[in-house]
PDB file of C-alpha atoms in Angstrom:
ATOM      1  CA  UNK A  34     230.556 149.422 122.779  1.00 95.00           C
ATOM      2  CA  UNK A  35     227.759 148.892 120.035  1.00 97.00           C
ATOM      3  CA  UNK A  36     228.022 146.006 118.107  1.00 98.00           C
ATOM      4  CA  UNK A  37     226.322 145.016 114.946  1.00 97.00           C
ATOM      5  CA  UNK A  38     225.974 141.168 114.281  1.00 97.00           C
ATOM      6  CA  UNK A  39     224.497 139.923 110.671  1.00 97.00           C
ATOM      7  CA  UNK A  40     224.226 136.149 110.188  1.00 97.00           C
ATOM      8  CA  UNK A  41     222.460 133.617 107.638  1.00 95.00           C
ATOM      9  CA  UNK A  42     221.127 129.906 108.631  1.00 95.00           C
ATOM     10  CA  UNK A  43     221.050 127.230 106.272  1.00 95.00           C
ATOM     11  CA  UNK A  44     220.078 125.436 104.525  1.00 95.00           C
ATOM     12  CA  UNK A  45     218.035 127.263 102.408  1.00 90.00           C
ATOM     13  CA  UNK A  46     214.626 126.955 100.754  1.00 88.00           C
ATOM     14  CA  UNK A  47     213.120 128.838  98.374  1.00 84.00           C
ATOM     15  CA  UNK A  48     209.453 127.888  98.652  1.00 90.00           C
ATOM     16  CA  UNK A  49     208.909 128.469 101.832  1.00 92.00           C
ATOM     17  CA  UNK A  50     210.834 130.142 105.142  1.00 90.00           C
ATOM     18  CA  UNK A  51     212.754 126.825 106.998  1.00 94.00           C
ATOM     19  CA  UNK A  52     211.950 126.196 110.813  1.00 96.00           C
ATOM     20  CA  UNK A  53     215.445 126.856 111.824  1.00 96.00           C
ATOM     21  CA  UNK A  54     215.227 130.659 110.058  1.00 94.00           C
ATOM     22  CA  UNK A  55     211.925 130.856 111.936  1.00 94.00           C
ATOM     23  CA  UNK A  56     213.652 130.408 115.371  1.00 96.00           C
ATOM     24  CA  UNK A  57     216.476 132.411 114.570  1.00 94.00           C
ATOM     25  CA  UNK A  58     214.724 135.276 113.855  1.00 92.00           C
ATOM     26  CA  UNK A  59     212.337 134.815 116.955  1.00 94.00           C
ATOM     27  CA  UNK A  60     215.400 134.317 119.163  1.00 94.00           C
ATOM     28  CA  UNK A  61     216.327 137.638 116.970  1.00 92.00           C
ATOM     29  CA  UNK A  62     213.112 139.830 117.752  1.00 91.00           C
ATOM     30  CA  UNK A  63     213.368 138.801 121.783  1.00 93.00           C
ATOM     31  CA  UNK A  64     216.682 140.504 122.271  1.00 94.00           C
ATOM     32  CA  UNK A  65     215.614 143.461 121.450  1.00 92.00           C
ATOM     33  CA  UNK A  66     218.073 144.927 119.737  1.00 95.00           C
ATOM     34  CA  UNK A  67     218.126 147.899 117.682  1.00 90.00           C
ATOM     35  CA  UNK A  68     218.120 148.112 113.713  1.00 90.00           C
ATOM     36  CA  UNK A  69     216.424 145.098 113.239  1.00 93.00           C
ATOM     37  CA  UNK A  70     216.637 143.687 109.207  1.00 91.00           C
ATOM     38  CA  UNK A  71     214.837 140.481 108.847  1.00 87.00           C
ATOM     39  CA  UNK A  72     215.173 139.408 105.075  1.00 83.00           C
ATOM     40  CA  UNK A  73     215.424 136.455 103.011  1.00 78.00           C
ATOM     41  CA  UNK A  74     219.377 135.777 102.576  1.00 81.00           C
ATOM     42  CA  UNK A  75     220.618 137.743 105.849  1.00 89.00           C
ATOM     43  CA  UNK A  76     219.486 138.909 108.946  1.00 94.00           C
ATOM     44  CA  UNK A  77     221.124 141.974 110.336  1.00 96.00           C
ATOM     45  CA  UNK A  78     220.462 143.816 114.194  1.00 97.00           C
ATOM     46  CA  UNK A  79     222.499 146.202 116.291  1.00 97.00           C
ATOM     47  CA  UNK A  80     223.183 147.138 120.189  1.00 97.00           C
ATOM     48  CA  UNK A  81     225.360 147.086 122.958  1.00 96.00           C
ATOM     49  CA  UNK A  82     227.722 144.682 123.157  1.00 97.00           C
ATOM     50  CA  UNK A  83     226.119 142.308 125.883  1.00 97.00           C
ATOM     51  CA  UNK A  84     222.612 142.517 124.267  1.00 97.00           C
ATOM     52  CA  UNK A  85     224.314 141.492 120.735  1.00 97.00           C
ATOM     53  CA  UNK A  86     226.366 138.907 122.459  1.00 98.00           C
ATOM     54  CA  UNK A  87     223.298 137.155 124.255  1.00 97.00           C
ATOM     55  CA  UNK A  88     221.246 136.967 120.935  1.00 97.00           C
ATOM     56  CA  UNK A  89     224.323 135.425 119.042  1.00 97.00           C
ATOM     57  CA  UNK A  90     224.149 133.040 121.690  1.00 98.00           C
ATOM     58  CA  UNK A  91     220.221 132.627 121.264  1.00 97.00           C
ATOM     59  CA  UNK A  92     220.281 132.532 117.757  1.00 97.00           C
ATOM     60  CA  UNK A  93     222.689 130.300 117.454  1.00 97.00           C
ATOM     61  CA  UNK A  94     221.335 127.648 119.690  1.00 98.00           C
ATOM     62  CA  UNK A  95     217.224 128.348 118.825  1.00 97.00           C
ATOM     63  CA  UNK A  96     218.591 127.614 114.722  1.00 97.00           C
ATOM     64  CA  UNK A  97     220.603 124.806 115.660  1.00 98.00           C
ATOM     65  CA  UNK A  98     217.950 123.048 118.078  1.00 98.00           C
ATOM     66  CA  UNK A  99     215.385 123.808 114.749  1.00 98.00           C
ATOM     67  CA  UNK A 100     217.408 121.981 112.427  1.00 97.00           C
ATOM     68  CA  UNK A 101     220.002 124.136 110.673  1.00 97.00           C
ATOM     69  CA  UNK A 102     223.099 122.406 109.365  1.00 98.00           C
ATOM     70  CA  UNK A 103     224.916 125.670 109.145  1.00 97.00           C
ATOM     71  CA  UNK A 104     225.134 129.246 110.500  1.00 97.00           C
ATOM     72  CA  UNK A 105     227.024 131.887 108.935  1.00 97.00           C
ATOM     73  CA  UNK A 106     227.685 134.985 111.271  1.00 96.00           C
ATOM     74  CA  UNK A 107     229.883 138.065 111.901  1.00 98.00           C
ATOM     75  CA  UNK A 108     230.137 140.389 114.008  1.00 97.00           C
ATOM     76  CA  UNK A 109     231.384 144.130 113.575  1.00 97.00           C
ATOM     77  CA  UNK A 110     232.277 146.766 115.973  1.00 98.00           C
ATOM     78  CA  UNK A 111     230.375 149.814 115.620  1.00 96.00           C
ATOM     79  CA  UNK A 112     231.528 152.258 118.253  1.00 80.00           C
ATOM     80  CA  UNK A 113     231.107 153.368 122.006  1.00 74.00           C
ATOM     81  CA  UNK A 114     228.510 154.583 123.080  1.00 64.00           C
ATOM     82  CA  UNK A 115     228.480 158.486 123.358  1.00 50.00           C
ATOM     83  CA  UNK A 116     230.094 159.904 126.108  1.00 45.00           C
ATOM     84  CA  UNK A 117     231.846 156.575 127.279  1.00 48.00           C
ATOM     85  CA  UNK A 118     235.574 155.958 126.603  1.00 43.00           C
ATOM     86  CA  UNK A 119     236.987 153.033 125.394  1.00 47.00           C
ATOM     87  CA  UNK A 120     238.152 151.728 128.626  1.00 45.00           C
ATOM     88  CA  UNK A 121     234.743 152.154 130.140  1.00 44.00           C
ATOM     89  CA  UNK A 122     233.236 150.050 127.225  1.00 47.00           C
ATOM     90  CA  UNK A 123     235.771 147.066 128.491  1.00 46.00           C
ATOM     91  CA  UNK A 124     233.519 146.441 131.073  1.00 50.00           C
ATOM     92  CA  UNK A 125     230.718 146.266 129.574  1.00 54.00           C
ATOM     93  CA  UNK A 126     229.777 142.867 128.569  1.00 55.00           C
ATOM     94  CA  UNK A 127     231.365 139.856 131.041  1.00 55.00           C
ATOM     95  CA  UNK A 128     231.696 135.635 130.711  1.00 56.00           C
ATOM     96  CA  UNK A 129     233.869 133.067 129.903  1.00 51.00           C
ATOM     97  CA  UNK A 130     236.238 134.035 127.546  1.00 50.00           C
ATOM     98  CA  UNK A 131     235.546 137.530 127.256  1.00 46.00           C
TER      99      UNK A 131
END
């Protein structure tokens, strides 16, 4: 399953780029996910499910420990992969919850 997350950290400044939006978008650019859109009111990135799922994770907690007071996110399916069926995508990603 691909998934495509997009999120936003606040709050925001104008004049210059925030430490927490600086972390976020490092934790971002480690994942290595694919479609990577860095930009000024949204940050946007796509992959498989557990690769999306880990950078939520590192995201969220890089933004926080930088000093955001808020982080807006969603997440949206995209698809399986090709050639996989939807039951094999069920396995995919694993953890608590899940």
């Amino acid at each position: 399953m691909r998934l495509r997350v997009e999120f936003t950290t606040e709050p925001f400044d104008l004049d210059e780029v925030p430490a927490h939006a600086l972390a976020a978008r490092e934790a971002l650019d480690a994942a290595g996910l694919d479609a990577v859109d860095v930009g000024p009111f949204g940050n946007t990135a796509e992959g498989g499910a557990q690769a999306v799922l880990d950078a939520v994770d590192a995201v969220l907690r890089e933004a926080l420990e930088a000093g955001a007071t808020r982080v807006s996110l969603q997440v949206n399916v995209l698809g399986e992969k090709a050639g996989e069926s939807a039951g094999e995508s069920a396995g995919e990603f694993s953890g608590e919850g899940a």
